[in-house]
Amino acid sequence: GGKVLATAEETIRKLPAPETGNEVRVDESGNVLVNGEPFVAIGWYGSVPTEDPRADVVALQNLQTPVVPVDRNTTGLQEAFAKHGIYSVVSIENGRLTYIFNLWRDPKSTVPDEIKTLSEPSEEAKRYFRELIELVRGEPGLVGYYIADEPEINNSRSDYLEALYRLFCEEDPYHPVMVTNDTLDGIVTHGYKCADILAPDPYSRNFDYVPNCMKRCREVMGPGQTIMLTPWHSSSQAHTTADYGSAPPYPYK
């Protein structure tokens, strides 16, 4: 009836080009852009086996995730990009901080497990996360950060993940954050609020599960978010169908 029913306000930052490294973002159509150019990522959980004698197979893969710079060593990230053009998604999982910063030397540190008990990162954890950002943000092969692996089934608090996501948005707005979800509900409870890229890994031999995961993502995603799917139906066993190697992979066709 001509009355204002609701109002909202959003602060938008227009950023200059990064001083070092690249700029990765998701456009309004869900495309990942690296320095303004569309980027289609094909990779695997873990490093790309560059020693594979099939050069065409190696050339097809251009992403490794999640990369853990053990003891602050970024050589693997640097060489993958310099030698093979392989980009990296760096892990920012709490448990991985143990290896990045050798937290095992401090048995009193609760940082690796605080994601299960706190509503936001502790000051100690924030120091580690900021140090990690400074370590990798200028790498030309960095494509983003891996915040959690199936957090909905690993006792991770959603509010902690959301606070950690906001921290990375503030400290490094030039690289998106990725999360992997194992369930349809997890995409809602521990997914779209803590990441720019939803990467569900649908473990199921039901052929409708993969499209259902994509549908759920699209139901909750907003502008600036996109999907990178793990197509388990093309694997040889997908953990739940048969002992590894005992059954042929599903044909792509």
Tab-separated table of C-alpha atoms in Angstrom:
chain	number	residue	atom	x	y	z
A	1	GLY	CA	0.000	0.000	0.000
A	2	GLY	CA	2.869	2.362	-0.620
A	3	LYS	CA	4.454	1.787	2.786
A	4	VAL	CA	8.030	0.689	3.388
A	5	LEU	CA	7.907	-2.835	4.814
A	6	ALA	CA	11.608	-3.429	5.382
A	7	THR	CA	14.995	-1.887	4.768
A	8	ALA	CA	18.511	-3.304	4.745
A	9	GLU	CA	21.980	-1.878	4.491
A	10	GLU	CA	25.141	-3.472	3.178
A	11	THR	CA	28.638	-2.026	3.117
A	12	ILE	CA	30.454	-2.712	-0.140
A	13	ARG	CA	34.201	-2.293	-0.402
A	14	LYS	CA	35.824	-1.539	-3.723
A	15	LEU	CA	39.361	-2.825	-3.474
A	16	PRO	CA	42.451	-1.919	-5.472
A	17	ALA	CA	44.446	-4.667	-7.148
A	18	PRO	CA	46.461	-6.724	-4.637
A	19	GLU	CA	50.018	-5.563	-4.094
A	20	THR	CA	51.338	-9.114	-4.463
A	21	GLY	CA	49.939	-12.397	-5.698
A	22	ASN	CA	46.736	-12.778	-7.661
A	23	GLU	CA	43.083	-11.835	-7.346
A	24	VAL	CA	40.530	-14.654	-7.240
A	25	ARG	CA	36.812	-14.032	-7.032
A	26	VAL	CA	33.436	-15.488	-7.943
A	27	ASP	CA	31.391	-13.446	-10.397
A	28	GLU	CA	27.631	-12.953	-10.503
A	29	SER	CA	27.224	-16.062	-12.682
A	30	GLY	CA	29.166	-18.354	-10.359
A	31	ASN	CA	32.366	-18.403	-12.423
A	32	VAL	CA	35.690	-18.446	-10.606
A	33	LEU	CA	37.928	-15.711	-12.012
A	34	VAL	CA	41.694	-15.611	-11.553
A	35	ASN	CA	42.966	-12.123	-12.356
A	36	GLY	CA	39.748	-11.533	-14.273
A	37	GLU	CA	39.987	-14.676	-16.426
A	38	PRO	CA	37.570	-17.626	-16.072
A	39	PHE	CA	39.144	-20.594	-14.272
A	40	VAL	CA	37.800	-24.151	-14.414
A	41	ALA	CA	39.373	-26.222	-11.648
A	42	ILE	CA	39.981	-29.949	-12.049
A	43	GLY	CA	41.837	-31.742	-9.318
A	44	TRP	CA	41.710	-34.210	-6.502
A	45	TYR	CA	41.801	-34.229	-2.732
A	46	GLY	CA	45.551	-34.218	-2.205
A	47	SER	CA	48.455	-33.405	-4.463
A	48	VAL	CA	48.409	-33.993	-8.213
A	49	PRO	CA	50.592	-37.040	-9.084
A	50	THR	CA	52.896	-35.182	-11.445
A	51	GLU	CA	55.117	-38.252	-11.770
A	52	ASP	CA	52.318	-39.979	-13.721
A	53	PRO	CA	53.820	-41.018	-17.091
A	54	ARG	CA	50.610	-39.991	-18.847
A	55	ALA	CA	51.353	-36.354	-19.624
A	56	ASP	CA	47.802	-35.707	-20.789
A	57	VAL	CA	46.409	-36.895	-17.447
A	58	VAL	CA	48.759	-34.604	-15.527
A	59	ALA	CA	47.973	-31.701	-17.828
A	60	LEU	CA	44.249	-32.115	-17.191
A	61	GLN	CA	44.625	-31.430	-13.450
A	62	ASN	CA	45.224	-27.861	-12.375
A	63	LEU	CA	44.235	-27.798	-8.697
A	64	GLN	CA	45.475	-29.409	-5.489
A	65	THR	CA	43.647	-29.226	-2.177
A	66	PRO	CA	43.988	-28.960	0.735
A	67	VAL	CA	47.629	-27.895	0.764
A	68	VAL	CA	49.305	-27.882	4.185
A	69	PRO	CA	52.535	-25.837	4.341
A	70	VAL	CA	54.147	-28.007	7.012
A	71	ASP	CA	56.496	-26.053	9.266
A	72	ARG	CA	55.652	-22.917	7.216
A	73	ASN	CA	57.228	-24.429	4.108
A	74	THR	CA	55.501	-23.227	0.924
A	75	THR	CA	57.828	-25.006	-1.521
A	76	GLY	CA	55.155	-27.480	-2.612
A	77	LEU	CA	52.735	-24.693	-3.411
A	78	GLN	CA	55.353	-22.692	-5.292
A	79	GLU	CA	56.786	-25.550	-7.346
A	80	ALA	CA	53.389	-26.948	-8.331
A	81	PHE	CA	52.487	-23.638	-9.925
A	82	ALA	CA	55.887	-22.750	-11.362
A	83	LYS	CA	56.548	-26.165	-12.921
A	84	HIS	CA	53.076	-27.423	-13.803
A	85	GLY	CA	50.659	-24.488	-13.565
A	86	ILE	CA	48.832	-26.237	-10.703
A	87	TYR	CA	46.962	-23.918	-8.333
A	88	SER	CA	46.514	-24.617	-4.629
A	89	VAL	CA	43.774	-24.298	-2.043
A	90	VAL	CA	45.560	-23.923	1.299
A	91	SER	CA	44.095	-25.586	4.381
A	92	ILE	CA	43.073	-23.374	7.282
A	93	GLU	CA	41.586	-26.273	9.241
A	94	ASN	CA	42.294	-26.063	12.965
A	95	GLY	CA	43.796	-29.524	13.118
A	96	ARG	CA	46.211	-28.725	10.303
A	97	LEU	CA	47.646	-25.828	12.295
A	98	THR	CA	49.328	-28.519	14.370
A	99	TYR	CA	51.601	-29.316	11.436
A	100	ILE	CA	51.931	-25.817	10.019
A	101	PHE	CA	53.060	-24.275	13.313
A	102	ASN	CA	54.301	-27.411	15.117
A	103	LEU	CA	51.714	-27.011	17.876
A	104	TRP	CA	52.571	-30.487	19.106
A	105	ARG	CA	55.502	-28.805	20.840
A	106	ASP	CA	53.030	-27.029	23.112
A	107	PRO	CA	50.844	-29.690	24.747
A	108	LYS	CA	48.841	-26.935	26.446
A	109	SER	CA	47.633	-25.446	23.174
A	110	THR	CA	43.898	-25.970	22.663
A	111	VAL	CA	43.812	-24.379	19.198
A	112	PRO	CA	43.479	-27.651	17.221
A	113	ASP	CA	40.263	-28.608	19.051
A	114	GLU	CA	38.725	-25.247	19.922
A	115	ILE	CA	36.501	-25.428	16.842
A	116	LYS	CA	34.413	-27.930	18.825
A	117	THR	CA	33.932	-25.753	21.892
A	118	LEU	CA	34.263	-22.038	21.080
A	119	SER	CA	31.920	-19.737	19.192
A	120	GLU	CA	34.821	-17.940	17.478
A	121	PRO	CA	38.598	-18.310	17.134
A	122	SER	CA	40.645	-17.550	20.232
A	123	GLU	CA	43.239	-14.789	20.171
A	124	GLU	CA	45.948	-17.438	19.944
A	125	ALA	CA	44.257	-19.015	16.928
A	126	LYS	CA	43.775	-15.640	15.256
A	127	ARG	CA	47.516	-15.027	15.482
A	128	TYR	CA	48.198	-18.302	13.723
A	129	PHE	CA	45.578	-17.662	11.045
A	130	ARG	CA	46.936	-14.178	10.331
A	131	GLU	CA	50.477	-15.535	10.139
A	132	LEU	CA	49.309	-18.191	7.691
A	133	ILE	CA	47.632	-15.554	5.535
A	134	GLU	CA	50.823	-13.493	5.413
A	135	LEU	CA	52.743	-16.643	4.504
A	136	VAL	CA	50.703	-17.530	1.402
A	137	ARG	CA	48.623	-14.552	0.268
A	138	GLY	CA	51.290	-13.317	-2.152
A	139	GLU	CA	51.759	-16.663	-3.899
A	140	PRO	CA	50.676	-16.509	-7.572
A	141	GLY	CA	49.478	-20.104	-7.310
A	142	LEU	CA	47.084	-19.503	-4.404
A	143	VAL	CA	43.451	-19.895	-5.434
A	144	GLY	CA	41.778	-19.930	-2.014
A	145	TYR	CA	41.489	-21.391	1.480
A	146	TYR	CA	40.024	-24.699	2.670
A	147	ILE	CA	38.145	-23.990	5.897
A	148	ALA	CA	36.768	-27.408	6.858
A	149	ASP	CA	36.316	-30.981	5.693
A	150	GLU	CA	32.806	-32.281	6.398
A	151	PRO	CA	32.405	-30.151	9.544
A	152	GLU	CA	28.814	-31.257	10.144
A	153	ILE	CA	29.952	-34.796	10.991
A	154	ASN	CA	33.110	-33.779	12.876
A	155	ASN	CA	31.613	-31.925	15.843
A	156	SER	CA	32.593	-28.523	14.462
A	157	ARG	CA	30.626	-25.505	15.634
A	158	SER	CA	28.968	-23.599	12.830
A	159	ASP	CA	29.322	-20.244	14.596
A	160	TYR	CA	33.075	-20.797	14.914
A	161	LEU	CA	33.349	-21.480	11.175
A	162	GLU	CA	31.310	-18.401	10.343
A	163	ALA	CA	33.520	-16.219	12.558
A	164	LEU	CA	36.646	-17.721	10.985
A	165	TYR	CA	35.235	-17.032	7.523
A	166	ARG	CA	34.652	-13.379	8.425
A	167	LEU	CA	38.234	-13.149	9.655
A	168	PHE	CA	39.585	-14.361	6.315
A	169	CYS	CA	37.236	-12.102	4.354
A	170	GLU	CA	38.695	-9.167	6.262
A	171	GLU	CA	42.353	-10.191	6.233
A	172	ASP	CA	42.505	-11.495	2.648
A	173	PRO	CA	39.528	-10.404	0.545
A	174	TYR	CA	41.331	-11.439	-2.654
A	175	HIS	CA	40.916	-15.197	-2.222
A	176	PRO	CA	37.717	-17.204	-1.678
A	177	VAL	CA	37.094	-19.761	1.059
A	178	MET	CA	36.006	-23.342	0.313
A	179	VAL	CA	34.121	-25.851	2.477
A	180	THR	CA	33.358	-29.522	1.887
A	181	ASN	CA	30.031	-30.906	3.101
A	182	ASP	CA	29.093	-34.553	3.393
A	183	THR	CA	25.326	-34.170	3.814
A	184	LEU	CA	22.438	-32.201	2.378
A	185	ASP	CA	21.672	-30.706	5.798
A	186	GLY	CA	25.338	-29.827	6.311
A	187	ILE	CA	25.244	-27.553	3.276
A	188	VAL	CA	22.743	-25.468	5.245
A	189	THR	CA	24.070	-25.801	8.796
A	190	HIS	CA	27.838	-25.755	8.155
A	191	GLY	CA	28.158	-24.698	4.529
A	192	TYR	CA	26.932	-21.620	2.764
A	193	LYS	CA	27.413	-19.243	5.711
A	194	CYS	CA	31.127	-19.992	6.085
A	195	ALA	CA	32.415	-20.180	2.517
A	196	ASP	CA	32.347	-18.703	-0.970
A	197	ILE	CA	32.748	-22.085	-2.684
A	198	LEU	CA	30.598	-25.048	-1.681
A	199	ALA	CA	32.301	-28.347	-2.476
A	200	PRO	CA	29.999	-31.199	-1.457
A	201	ASP	CA	31.323	-34.744	-1.747
A	202	PRO	CA	28.174	-36.843	-2.158
A	203	TYR	CA	28.992	-40.371	-0.990
A	204	SER	CA	26.111	-42.446	-2.300
A	205	ARG	CA	25.430	-44.958	-5.020
A	206	ASN	CA	22.031	-43.327	-5.577
A	207	PHE	CA	22.274	-41.438	-8.831
A	208	ASP	CA	19.967	-38.658	-7.641
A	209	TYR	CA	22.244	-37.704	-4.757
A	210	VAL	CA	24.723	-35.654	-6.777
A	211	PRO	CA	22.038	-33.471	-8.423
A	212	ASN	CA	20.272	-33.165	-5.069
A	213	CYS	CA	23.457	-31.775	-3.531
A	214	MET	CA	23.777	-29.259	-6.336
A	215	LYS	CA	20.111	-28.328	-5.975
A	216	ARG	CA	20.507	-27.757	-2.239
A	217	CYS	CA	23.551	-25.557	-2.839
A	218	ARG	CA	21.641	-23.448	-5.324
A	219	GLU	CA	18.724	-23.103	-2.920
A	220	VAL	CA	20.876	-21.409	-0.289
A	221	MET	CA	23.724	-19.754	-2.219
A	222	GLY	CA	23.812	-16.040	-2.785
A	223	PRO	CA	25.702	-13.747	-5.172
A	224	GLY	CA	29.429	-14.343	-5.106
A	225	GLN	CA	29.122	-18.038	-4.278
A	226	THR	CA	29.587	-21.092	-6.445
A	227	ILE	CA	29.957	-24.889	-6.475
A	228	MET	CA	32.914	-27.223	-6.959
A	229	LEU	CA	31.544	-30.752	-6.815
A	230	THR	CA	33.356	-33.984	-6.023
A	231	PRO	CA	31.731	-36.441	-8.489
A	232	TRP	CA	32.088	-39.633	-6.490
A	233	HIS	CA	30.051	-41.578	-9.012
A	234	SER	CA	33.108	-41.617	-11.251
A	235	SER	CA	35.316	-43.192	-8.605
A	236	SER	CA	36.012	-46.892	-8.374
A	237	GLN	CA	34.226	-47.484	-5.081
A	238	ALA	CA	33.303	-44.224	-3.321
A	239	HIS	CA	33.887	-45.827	0.107
A	240	THR	CA	30.332	-47.124	0.382
A	241	THR	CA	29.837	-49.353	-2.649
A	242	ALA	CA	32.617	-51.948	-2.645
A	243	ASP	CA	36.093	-52.670	-1.381
A	244	TYR	CA	38.595	-50.444	-3.125
A	245	GLY	CA	39.620	-51.844	-6.485
A	246	SER	CA	37.084	-54.655	-6.467
A	247	ALA	CA	34.615	-52.953	-8.796
A	248	PRO	CA	35.025	-50.980	-12.026
A	249	PRO	CA	34.377	-47.232	-12.006
A	250	TYR	CA	31.046	-45.942	-13.159
A	251	PRO	CA	31.245	-45.003	-16.840
A	252	TYR	CA	31.139	-41.250	-17.441
A	253	LYS	CA	28.555	-41.642	-20.187
